mmCIF file of N, CA and C in Angstrom:
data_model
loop_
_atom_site.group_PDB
_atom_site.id
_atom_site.type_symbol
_atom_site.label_atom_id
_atom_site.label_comp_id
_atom_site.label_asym_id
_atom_site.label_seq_id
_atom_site.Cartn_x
_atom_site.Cartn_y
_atom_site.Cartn_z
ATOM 1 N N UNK A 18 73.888 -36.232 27.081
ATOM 2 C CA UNK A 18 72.681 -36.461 27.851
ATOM 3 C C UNK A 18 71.445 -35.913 27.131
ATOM 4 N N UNK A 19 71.607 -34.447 26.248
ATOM 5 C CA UNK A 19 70.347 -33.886 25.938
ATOM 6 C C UNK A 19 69.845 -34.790 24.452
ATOM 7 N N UNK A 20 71.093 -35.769 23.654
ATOM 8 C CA UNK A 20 70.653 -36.537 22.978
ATOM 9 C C UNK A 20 70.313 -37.651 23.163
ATOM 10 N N UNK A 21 70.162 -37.865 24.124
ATOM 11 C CA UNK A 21 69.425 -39.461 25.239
ATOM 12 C C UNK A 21 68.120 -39.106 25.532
ATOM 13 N N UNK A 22 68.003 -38.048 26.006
ATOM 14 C CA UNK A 22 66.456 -37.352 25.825
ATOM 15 C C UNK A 22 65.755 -37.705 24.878
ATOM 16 N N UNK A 23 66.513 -36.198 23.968
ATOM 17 C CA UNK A 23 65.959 -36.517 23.181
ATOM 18 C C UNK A 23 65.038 -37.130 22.277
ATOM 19 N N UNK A 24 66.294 -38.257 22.063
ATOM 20 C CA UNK A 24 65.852 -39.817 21.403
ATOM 21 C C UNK A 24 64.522 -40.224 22.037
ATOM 22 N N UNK A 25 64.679 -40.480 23.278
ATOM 23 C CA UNK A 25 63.587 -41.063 24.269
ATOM 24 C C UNK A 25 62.024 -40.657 24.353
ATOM 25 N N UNK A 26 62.432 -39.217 23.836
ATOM 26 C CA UNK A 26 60.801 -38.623 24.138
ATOM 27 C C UNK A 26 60.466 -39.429 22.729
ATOM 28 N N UNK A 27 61.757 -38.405 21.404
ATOM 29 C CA UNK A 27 60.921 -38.907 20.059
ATOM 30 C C UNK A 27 60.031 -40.357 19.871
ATOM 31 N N UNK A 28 61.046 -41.684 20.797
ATOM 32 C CA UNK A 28 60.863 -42.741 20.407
ATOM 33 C C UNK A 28 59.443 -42.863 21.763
ATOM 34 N N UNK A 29 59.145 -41.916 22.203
ATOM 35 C CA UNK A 29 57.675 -42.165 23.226
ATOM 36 C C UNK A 29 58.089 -42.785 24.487
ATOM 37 N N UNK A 30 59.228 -42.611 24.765
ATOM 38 C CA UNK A 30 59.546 -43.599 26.064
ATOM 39 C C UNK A 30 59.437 -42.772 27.268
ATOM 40 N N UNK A 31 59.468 -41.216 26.773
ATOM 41 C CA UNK A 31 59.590 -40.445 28.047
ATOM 42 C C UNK A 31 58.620 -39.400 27.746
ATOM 43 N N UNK A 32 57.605 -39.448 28.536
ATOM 44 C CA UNK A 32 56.854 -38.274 28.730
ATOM 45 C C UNK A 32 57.100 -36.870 29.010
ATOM 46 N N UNK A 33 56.782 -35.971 29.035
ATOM 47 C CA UNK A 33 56.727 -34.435 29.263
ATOM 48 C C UNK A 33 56.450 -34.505 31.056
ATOM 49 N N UNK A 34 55.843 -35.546 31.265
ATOM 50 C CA UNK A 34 55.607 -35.477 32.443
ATOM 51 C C UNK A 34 56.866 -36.053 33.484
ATOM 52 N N UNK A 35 57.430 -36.965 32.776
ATOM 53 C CA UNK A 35 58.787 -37.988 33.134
ATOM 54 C C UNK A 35 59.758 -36.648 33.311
ATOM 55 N N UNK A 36 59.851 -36.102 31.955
ATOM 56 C CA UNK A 36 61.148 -35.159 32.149
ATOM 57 C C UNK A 36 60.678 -33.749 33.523
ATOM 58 N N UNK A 37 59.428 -33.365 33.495
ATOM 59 C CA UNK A 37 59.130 -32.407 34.296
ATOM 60 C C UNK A 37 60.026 -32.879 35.996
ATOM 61 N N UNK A 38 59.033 -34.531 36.026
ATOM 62 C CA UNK A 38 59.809 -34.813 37.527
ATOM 63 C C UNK A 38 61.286 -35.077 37.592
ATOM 64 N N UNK A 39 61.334 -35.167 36.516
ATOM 65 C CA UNK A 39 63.078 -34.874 36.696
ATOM 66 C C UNK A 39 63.599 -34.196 36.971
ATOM 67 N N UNK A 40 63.749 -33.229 35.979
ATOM 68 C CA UNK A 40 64.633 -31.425 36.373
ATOM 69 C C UNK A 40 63.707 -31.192 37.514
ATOM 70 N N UNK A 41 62.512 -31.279 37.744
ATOM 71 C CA UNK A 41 62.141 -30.914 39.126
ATOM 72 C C UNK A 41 62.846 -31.183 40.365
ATOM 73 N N UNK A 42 63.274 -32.862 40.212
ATOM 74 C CA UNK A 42 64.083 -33.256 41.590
ATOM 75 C C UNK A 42 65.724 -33.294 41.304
ATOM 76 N N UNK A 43 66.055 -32.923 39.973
ATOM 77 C CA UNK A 43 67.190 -32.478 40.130
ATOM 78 C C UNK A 43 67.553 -30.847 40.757
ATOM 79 N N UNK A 44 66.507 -29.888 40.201
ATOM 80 C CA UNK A 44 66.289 -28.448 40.890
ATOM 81 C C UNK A 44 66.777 -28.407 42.404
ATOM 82 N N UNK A 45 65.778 -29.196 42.718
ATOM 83 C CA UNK A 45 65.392 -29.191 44.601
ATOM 84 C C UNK A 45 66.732 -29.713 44.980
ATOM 85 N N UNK A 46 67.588 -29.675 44.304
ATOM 86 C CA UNK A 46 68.698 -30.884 45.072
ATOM 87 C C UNK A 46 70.090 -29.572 44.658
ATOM 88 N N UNK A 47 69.705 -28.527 43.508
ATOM 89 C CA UNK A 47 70.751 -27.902 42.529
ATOM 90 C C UNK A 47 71.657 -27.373 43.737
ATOM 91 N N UNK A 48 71.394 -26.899 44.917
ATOM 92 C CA UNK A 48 72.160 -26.247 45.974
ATOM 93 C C UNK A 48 73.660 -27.328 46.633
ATOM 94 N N UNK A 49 73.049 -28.710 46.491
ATOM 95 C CA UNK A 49 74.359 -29.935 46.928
ATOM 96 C C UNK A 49 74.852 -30.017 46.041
ATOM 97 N N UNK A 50 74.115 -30.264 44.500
ATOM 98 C CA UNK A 50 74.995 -30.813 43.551
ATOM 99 C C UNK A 50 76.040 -29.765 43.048
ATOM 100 N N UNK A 51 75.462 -28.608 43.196
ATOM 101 C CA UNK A 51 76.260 -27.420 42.893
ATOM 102 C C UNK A 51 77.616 -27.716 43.438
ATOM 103 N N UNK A 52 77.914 -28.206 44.219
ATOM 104 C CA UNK A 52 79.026 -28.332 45.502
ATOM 105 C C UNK A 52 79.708 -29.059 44.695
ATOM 106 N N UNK A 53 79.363 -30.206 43.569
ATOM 107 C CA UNK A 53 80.453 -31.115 42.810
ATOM 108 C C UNK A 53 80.601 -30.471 41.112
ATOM 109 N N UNK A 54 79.598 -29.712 40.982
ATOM 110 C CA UNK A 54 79.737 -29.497 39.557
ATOM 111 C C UNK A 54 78.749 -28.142 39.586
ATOM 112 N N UNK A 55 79.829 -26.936 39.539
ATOM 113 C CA UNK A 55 79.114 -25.809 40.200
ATOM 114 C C UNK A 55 78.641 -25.230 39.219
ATOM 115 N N UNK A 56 78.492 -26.039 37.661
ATOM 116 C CA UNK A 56 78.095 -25.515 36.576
ATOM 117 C C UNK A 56 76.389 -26.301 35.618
ATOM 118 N N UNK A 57 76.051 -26.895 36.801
ATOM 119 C CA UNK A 57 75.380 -27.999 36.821
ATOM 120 C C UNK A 57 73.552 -27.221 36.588
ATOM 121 N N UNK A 58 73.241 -26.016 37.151
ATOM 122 C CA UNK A 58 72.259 -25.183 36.531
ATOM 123 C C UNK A 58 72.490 -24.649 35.034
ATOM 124 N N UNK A 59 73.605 -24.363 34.436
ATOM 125 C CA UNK A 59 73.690 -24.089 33.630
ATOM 126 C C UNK A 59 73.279 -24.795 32.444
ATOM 127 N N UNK A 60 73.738 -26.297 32.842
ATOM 128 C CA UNK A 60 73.871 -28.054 31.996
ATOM 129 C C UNK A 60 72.484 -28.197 31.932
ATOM 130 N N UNK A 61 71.624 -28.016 32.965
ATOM 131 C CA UNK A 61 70.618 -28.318 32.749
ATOM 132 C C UNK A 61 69.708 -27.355 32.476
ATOM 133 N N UNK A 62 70.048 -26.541 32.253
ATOM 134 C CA UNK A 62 69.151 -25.391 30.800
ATOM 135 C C UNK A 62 69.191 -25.580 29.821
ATOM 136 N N UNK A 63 70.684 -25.762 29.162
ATOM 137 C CA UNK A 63 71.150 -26.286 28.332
ATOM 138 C C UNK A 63 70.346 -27.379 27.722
ATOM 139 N N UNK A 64 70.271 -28.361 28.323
ATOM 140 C CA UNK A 64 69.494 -29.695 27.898
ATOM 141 C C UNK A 64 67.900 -29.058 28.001
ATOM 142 N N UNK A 65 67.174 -28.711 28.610
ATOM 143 C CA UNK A 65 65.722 -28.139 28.991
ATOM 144 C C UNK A 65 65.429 -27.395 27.464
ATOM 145 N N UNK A 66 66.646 -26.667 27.000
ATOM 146 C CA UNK A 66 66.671 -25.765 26.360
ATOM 147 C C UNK A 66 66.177 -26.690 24.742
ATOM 148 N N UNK A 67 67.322 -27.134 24.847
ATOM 149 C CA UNK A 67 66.824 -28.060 23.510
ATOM 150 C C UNK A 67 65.765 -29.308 23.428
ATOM 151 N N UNK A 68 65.332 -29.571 24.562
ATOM 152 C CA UNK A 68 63.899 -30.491 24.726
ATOM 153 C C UNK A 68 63.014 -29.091 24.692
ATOM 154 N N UNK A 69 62.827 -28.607 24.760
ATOM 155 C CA UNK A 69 61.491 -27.426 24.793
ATOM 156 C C UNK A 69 61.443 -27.262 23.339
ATOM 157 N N UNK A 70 62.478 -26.604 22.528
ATOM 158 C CA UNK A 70 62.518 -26.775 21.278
ATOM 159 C C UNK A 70 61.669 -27.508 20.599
ATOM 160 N N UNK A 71 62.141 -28.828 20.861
ATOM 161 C CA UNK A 71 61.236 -29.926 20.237
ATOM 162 C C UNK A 71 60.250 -30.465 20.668
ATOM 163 N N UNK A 72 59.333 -29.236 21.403
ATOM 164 C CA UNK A 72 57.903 -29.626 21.742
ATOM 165 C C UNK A 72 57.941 -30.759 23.150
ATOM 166 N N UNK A 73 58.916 -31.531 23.812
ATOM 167 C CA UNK A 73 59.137 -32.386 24.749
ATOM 168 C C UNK A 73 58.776 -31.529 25.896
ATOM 169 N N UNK A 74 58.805 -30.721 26.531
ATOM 170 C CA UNK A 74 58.698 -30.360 27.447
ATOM 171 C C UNK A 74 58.348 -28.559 27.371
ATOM 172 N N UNK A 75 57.356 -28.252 28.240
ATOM 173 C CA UNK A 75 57.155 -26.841 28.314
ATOM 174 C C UNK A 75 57.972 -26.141 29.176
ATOM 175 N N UNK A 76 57.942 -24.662 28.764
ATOM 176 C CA UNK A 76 58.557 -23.586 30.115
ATOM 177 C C UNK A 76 57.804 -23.510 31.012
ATOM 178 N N UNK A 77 56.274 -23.708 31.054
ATOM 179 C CA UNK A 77 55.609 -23.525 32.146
ATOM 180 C C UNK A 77 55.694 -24.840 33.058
ATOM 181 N N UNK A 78 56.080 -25.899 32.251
ATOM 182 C CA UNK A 78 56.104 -26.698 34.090
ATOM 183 C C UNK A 78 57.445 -26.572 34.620
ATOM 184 N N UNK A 79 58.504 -25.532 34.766
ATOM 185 C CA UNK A 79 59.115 -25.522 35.642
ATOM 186 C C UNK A 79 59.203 -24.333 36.347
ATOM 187 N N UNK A 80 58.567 -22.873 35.808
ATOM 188 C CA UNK A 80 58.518 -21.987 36.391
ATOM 189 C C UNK A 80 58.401 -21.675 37.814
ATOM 190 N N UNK A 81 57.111 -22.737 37.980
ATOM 191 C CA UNK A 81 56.876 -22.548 39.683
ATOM 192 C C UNK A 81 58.017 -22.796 40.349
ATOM 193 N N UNK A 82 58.735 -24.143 40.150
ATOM 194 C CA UNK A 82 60.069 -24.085 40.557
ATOM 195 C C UNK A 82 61.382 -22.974 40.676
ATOM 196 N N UNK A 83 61.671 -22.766 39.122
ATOM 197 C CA UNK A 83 62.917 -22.153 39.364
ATOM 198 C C UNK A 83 62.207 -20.828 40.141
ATOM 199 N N UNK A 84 61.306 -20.217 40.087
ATOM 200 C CA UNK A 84 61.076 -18.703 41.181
ATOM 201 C C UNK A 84 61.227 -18.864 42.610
ATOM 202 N N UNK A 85 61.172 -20.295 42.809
ATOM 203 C CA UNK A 85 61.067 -20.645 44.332
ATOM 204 C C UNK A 85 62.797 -19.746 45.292
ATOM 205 N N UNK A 86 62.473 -19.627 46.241
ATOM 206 C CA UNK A 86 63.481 -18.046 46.883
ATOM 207 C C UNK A 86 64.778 -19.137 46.646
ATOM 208 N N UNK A 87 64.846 -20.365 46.983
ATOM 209 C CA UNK A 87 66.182 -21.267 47.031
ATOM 210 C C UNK A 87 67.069 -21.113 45.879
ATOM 211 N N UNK A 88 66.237 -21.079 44.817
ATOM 212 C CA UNK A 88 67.023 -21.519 43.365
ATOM 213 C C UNK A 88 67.508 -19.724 43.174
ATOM 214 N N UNK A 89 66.868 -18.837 43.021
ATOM 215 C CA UNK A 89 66.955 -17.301 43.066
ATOM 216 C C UNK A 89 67.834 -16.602 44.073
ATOM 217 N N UNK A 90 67.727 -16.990 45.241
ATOM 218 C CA UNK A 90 68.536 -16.554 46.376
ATOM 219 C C UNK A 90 69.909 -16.352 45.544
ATOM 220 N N UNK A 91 70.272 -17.168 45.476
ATOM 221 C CA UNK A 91 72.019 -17.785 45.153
ATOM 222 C C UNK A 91 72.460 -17.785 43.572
ATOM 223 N N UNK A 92 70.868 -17.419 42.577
ATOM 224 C CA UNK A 92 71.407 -17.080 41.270
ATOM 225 C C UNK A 92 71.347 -18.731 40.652
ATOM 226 N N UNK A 93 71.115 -19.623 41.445
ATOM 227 C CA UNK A 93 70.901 -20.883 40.172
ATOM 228 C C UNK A 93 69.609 -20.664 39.242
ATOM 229 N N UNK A 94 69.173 -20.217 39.310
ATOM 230 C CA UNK A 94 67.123 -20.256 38.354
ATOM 231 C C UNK A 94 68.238 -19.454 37.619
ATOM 232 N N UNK A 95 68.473 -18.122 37.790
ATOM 233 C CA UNK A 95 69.386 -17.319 36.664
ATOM 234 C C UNK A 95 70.311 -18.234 35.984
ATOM 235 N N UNK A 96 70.718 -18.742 36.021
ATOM 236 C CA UNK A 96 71.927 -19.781 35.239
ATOM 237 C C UNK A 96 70.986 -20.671 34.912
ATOM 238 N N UNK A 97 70.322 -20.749 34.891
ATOM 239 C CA UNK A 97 69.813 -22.152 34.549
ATOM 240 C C UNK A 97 68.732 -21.699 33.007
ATOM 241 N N UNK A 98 68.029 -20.654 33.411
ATOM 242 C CA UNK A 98 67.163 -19.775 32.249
ATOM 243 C C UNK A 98 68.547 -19.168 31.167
ATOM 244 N N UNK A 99 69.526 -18.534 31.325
ATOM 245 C CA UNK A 99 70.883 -18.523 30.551
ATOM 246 C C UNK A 99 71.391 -19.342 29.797
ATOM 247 N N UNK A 100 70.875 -20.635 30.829
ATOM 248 C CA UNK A 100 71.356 -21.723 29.644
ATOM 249 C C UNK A 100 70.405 -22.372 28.962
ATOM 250 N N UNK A 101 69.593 -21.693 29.137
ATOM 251 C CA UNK A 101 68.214 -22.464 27.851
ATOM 252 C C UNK A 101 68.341 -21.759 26.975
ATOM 253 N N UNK A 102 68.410 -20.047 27.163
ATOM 254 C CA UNK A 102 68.465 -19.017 26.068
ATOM 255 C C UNK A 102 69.421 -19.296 25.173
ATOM 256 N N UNK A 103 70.773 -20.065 25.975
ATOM 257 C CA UNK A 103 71.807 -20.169 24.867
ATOM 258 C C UNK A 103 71.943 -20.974 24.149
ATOM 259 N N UNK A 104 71.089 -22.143 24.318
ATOM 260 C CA UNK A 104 70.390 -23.239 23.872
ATOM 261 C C UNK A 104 69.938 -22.767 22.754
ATOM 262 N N UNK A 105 69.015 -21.934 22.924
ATOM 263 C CA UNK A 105 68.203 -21.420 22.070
ATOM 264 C C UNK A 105 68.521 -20.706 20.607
ATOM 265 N N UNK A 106 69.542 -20.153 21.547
ATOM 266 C CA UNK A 106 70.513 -19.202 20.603
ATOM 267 C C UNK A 106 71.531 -20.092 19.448
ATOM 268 N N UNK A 107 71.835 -20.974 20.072
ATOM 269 C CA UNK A 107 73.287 -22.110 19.362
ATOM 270 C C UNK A 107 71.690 -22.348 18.198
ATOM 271 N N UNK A 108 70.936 -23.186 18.426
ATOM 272 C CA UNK A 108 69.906 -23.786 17.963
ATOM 273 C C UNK A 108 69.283 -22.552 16.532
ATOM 274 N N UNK A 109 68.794 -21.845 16.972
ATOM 275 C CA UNK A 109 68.283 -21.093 16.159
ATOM 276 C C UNK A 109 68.789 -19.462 15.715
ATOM 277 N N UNK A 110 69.948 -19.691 16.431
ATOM 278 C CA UNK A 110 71.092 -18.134 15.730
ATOM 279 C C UNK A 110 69.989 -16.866 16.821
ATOM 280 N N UNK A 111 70.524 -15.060 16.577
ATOM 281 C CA UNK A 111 69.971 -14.485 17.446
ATOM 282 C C UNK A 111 68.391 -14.222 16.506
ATOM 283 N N UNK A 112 68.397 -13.965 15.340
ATOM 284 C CA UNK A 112 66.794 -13.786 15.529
ATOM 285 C C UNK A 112 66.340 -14.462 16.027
ATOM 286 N N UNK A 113 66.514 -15.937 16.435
ATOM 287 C CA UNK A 113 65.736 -16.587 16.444
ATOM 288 C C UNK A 113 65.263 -17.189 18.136
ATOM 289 N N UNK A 114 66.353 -16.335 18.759
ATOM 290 C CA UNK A 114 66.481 -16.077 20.109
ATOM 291 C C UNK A 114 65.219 -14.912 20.287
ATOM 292 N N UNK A 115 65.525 -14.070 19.801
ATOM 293 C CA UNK A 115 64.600 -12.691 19.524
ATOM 294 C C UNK A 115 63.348 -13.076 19.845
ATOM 295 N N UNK A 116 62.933 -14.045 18.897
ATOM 296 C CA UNK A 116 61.961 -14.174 18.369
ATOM 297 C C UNK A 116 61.324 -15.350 19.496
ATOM 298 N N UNK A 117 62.066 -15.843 20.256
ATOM 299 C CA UNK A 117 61.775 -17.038 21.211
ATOM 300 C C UNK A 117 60.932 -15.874 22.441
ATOM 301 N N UNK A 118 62.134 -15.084 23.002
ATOM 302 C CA UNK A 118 62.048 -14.512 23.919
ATOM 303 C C UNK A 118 61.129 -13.354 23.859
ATOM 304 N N UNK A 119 60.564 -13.093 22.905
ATOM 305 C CA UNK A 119 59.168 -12.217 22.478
ATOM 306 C C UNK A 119 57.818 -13.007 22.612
ATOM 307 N N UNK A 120 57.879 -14.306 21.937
ATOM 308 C CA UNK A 120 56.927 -14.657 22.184
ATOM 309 C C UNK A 120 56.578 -15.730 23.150
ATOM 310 N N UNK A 121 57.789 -15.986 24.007
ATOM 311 C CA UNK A 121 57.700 -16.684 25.294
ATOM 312 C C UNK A 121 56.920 -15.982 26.424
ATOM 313 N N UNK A 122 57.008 -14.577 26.175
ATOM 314 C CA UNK A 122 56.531 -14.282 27.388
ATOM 315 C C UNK A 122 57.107 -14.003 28.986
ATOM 316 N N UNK A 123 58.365 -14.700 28.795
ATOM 317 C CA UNK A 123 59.353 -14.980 29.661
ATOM 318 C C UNK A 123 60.040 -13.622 30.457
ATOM 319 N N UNK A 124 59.892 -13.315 31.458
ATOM 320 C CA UNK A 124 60.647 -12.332 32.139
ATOM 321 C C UNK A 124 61.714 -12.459 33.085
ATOM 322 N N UNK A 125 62.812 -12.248 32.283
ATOM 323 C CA UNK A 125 63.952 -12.633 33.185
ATOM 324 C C UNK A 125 64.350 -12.130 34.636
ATOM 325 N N UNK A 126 63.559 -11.578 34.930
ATOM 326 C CA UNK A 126 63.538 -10.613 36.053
ATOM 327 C C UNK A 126 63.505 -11.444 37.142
ATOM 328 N N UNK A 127 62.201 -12.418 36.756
ATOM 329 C CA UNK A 127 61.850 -13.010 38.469
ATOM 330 C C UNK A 127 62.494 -14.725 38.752
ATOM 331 N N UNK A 128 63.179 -14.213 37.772
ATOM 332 C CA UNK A 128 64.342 -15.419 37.910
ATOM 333 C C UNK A 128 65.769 -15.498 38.234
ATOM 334 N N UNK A 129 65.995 -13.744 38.488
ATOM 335 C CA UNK A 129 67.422 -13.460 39.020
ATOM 336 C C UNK A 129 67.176 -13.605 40.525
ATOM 337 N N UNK A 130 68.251 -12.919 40.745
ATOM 338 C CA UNK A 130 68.907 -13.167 42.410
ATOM 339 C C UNK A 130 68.312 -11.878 42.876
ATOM 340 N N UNK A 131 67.759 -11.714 44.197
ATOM 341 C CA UNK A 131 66.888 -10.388 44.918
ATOM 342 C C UNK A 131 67.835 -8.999 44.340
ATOM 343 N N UNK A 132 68.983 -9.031 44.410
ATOM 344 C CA UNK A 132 69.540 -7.967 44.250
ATOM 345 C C UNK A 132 69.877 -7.228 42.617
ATOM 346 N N UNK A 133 69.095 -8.719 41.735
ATOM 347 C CA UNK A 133 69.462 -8.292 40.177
ATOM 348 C C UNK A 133 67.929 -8.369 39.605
ATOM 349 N N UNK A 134 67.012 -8.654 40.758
ATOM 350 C CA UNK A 134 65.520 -8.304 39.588
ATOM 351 C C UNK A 134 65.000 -7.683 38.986
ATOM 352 N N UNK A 135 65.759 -6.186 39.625
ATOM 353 C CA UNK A 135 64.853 -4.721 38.706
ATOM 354 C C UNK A 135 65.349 -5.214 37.096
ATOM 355 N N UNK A 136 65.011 -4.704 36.199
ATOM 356 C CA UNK A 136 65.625 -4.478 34.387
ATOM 357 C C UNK A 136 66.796 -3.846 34.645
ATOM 358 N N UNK A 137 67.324 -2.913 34.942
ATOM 359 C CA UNK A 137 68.583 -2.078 35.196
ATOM 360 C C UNK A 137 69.482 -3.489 35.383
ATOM 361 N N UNK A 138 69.082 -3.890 36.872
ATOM 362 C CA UNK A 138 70.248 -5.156 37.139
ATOM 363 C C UNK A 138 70.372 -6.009 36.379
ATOM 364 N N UNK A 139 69.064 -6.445 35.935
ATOM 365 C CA UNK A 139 69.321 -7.440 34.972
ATOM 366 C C UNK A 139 70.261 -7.458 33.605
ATOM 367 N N UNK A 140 69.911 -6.426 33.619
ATOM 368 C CA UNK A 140 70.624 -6.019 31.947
ATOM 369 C C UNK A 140 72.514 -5.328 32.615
ATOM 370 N N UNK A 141 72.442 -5.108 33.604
ATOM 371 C CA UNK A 141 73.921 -5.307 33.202
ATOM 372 C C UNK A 141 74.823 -7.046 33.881
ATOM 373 N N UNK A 142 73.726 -8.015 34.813
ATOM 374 C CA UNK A 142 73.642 -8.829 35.166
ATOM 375 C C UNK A 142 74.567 -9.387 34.116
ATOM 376 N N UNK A 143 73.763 -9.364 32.822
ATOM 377 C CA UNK A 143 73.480 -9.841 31.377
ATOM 378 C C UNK A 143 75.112 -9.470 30.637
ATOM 379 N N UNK A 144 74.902 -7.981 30.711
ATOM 380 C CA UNK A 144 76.555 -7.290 30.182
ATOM 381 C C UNK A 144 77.538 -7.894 30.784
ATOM 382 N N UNK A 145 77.817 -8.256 32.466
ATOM 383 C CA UNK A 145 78.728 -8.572 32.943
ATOM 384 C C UNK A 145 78.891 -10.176 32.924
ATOM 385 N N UNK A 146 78.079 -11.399 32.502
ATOM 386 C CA UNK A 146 77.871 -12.200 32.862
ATOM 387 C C UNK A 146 77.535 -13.246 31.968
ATOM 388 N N UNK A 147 76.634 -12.422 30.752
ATOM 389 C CA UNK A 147 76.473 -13.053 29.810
ATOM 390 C C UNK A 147 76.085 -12.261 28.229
ATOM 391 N N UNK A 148 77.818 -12.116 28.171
ATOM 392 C CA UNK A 148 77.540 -11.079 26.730
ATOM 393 C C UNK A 148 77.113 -11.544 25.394
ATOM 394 N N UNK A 149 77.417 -13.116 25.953
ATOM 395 C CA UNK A 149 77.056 -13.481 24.246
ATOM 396 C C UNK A 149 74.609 -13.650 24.268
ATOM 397 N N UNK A 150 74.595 -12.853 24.872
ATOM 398 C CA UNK A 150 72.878 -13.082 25.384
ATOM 399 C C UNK A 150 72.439 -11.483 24.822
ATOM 400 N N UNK A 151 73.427 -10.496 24.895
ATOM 401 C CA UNK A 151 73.392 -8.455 25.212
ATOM 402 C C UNK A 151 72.158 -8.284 24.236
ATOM 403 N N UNK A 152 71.909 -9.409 22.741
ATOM 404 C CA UNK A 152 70.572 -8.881 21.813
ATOM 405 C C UNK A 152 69.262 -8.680 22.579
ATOM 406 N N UNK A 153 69.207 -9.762 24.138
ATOM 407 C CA UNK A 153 67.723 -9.616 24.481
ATOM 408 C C UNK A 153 67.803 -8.332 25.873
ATOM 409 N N UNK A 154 68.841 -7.520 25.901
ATOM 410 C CA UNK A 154 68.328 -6.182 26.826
ATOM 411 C C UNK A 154 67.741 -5.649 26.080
ATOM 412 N N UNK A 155 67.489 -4.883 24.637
ATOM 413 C CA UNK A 155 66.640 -3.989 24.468
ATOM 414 C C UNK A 155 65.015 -4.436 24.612
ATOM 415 N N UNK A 156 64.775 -5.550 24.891
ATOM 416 C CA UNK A 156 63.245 -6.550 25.396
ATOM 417 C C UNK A 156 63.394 -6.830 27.052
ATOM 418 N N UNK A 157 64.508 -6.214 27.901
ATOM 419 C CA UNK A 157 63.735 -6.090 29.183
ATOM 420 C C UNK A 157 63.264 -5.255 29.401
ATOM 421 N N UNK A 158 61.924 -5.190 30.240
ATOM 422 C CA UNK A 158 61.251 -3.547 30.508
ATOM 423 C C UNK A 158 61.076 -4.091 32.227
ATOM 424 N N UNK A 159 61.271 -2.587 32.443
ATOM 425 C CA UNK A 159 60.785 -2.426 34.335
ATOM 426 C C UNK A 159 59.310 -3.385 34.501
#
């Protein structure tokens, strides 16, 4: 799927704006679909992950979304930012993760679940959950 994209933006067929309303109304929906494919926030970081890469789409048009209490409540926005990082990571090895997540700006904090937002939670969130990610705790701060 993320090489159908892909293709599509390169070849101009799909806007930044096309893909935004997409993962947007796939987001709003992530709580049912979860129910058939409970790995389905993850898939679509994954793919987000490697369209951002290539300039197709920004992190800022989905932010407002994934913070929304629905996607956070239950930990999908967290899986879903996990799987862009690892995106990121397959894509450009860990400096280059490092180096994403420094100058993204990105705080993983307000994208976990109420009970994992402090840095403490997050970072063992991270240890217990997602070890192959452990290079970007020493870059969470309170």
């Amino acid at each position: 799927m993320g090489d159908v994209l892909e293709k599509l933006c390169s070849e101009k067929r799909l806007s930044s704006t096309h893909l935004e309303f997409g993962f947007v109304t796939i987001l709003e929906k992530v709580d049912d679909l979860s129910l058939d494919h409970p790995k389905i926030s993850e898939s679509l970081g994954t793919i987000f992950g490697r369209l951002m890469l290539t300039g197709s789409i920004q992190m800022s048009a989905l932010e407002k979304t994934l913070t929304k209490e629905e996607l956070t409540k239950y930990g999908e926005a967290a899986k879903f930012i996990f799987g862009m990082l690892r995106s990121v990571k397959v894509i450009k090895g860990e400096p280059g993760l490092t180096e994403f997540y420094k100058d993204s700006g990105l705080d993983l904090k307000k994208f976990m679940r109420p009970r994992d937002k402090g840095a403490t939670a997050t970072i063992q969130y991270i240890k217990d959950r997602a070890k192959d990610l452990l290079i970007l705790t020493p870059l969470i701060a309170e």
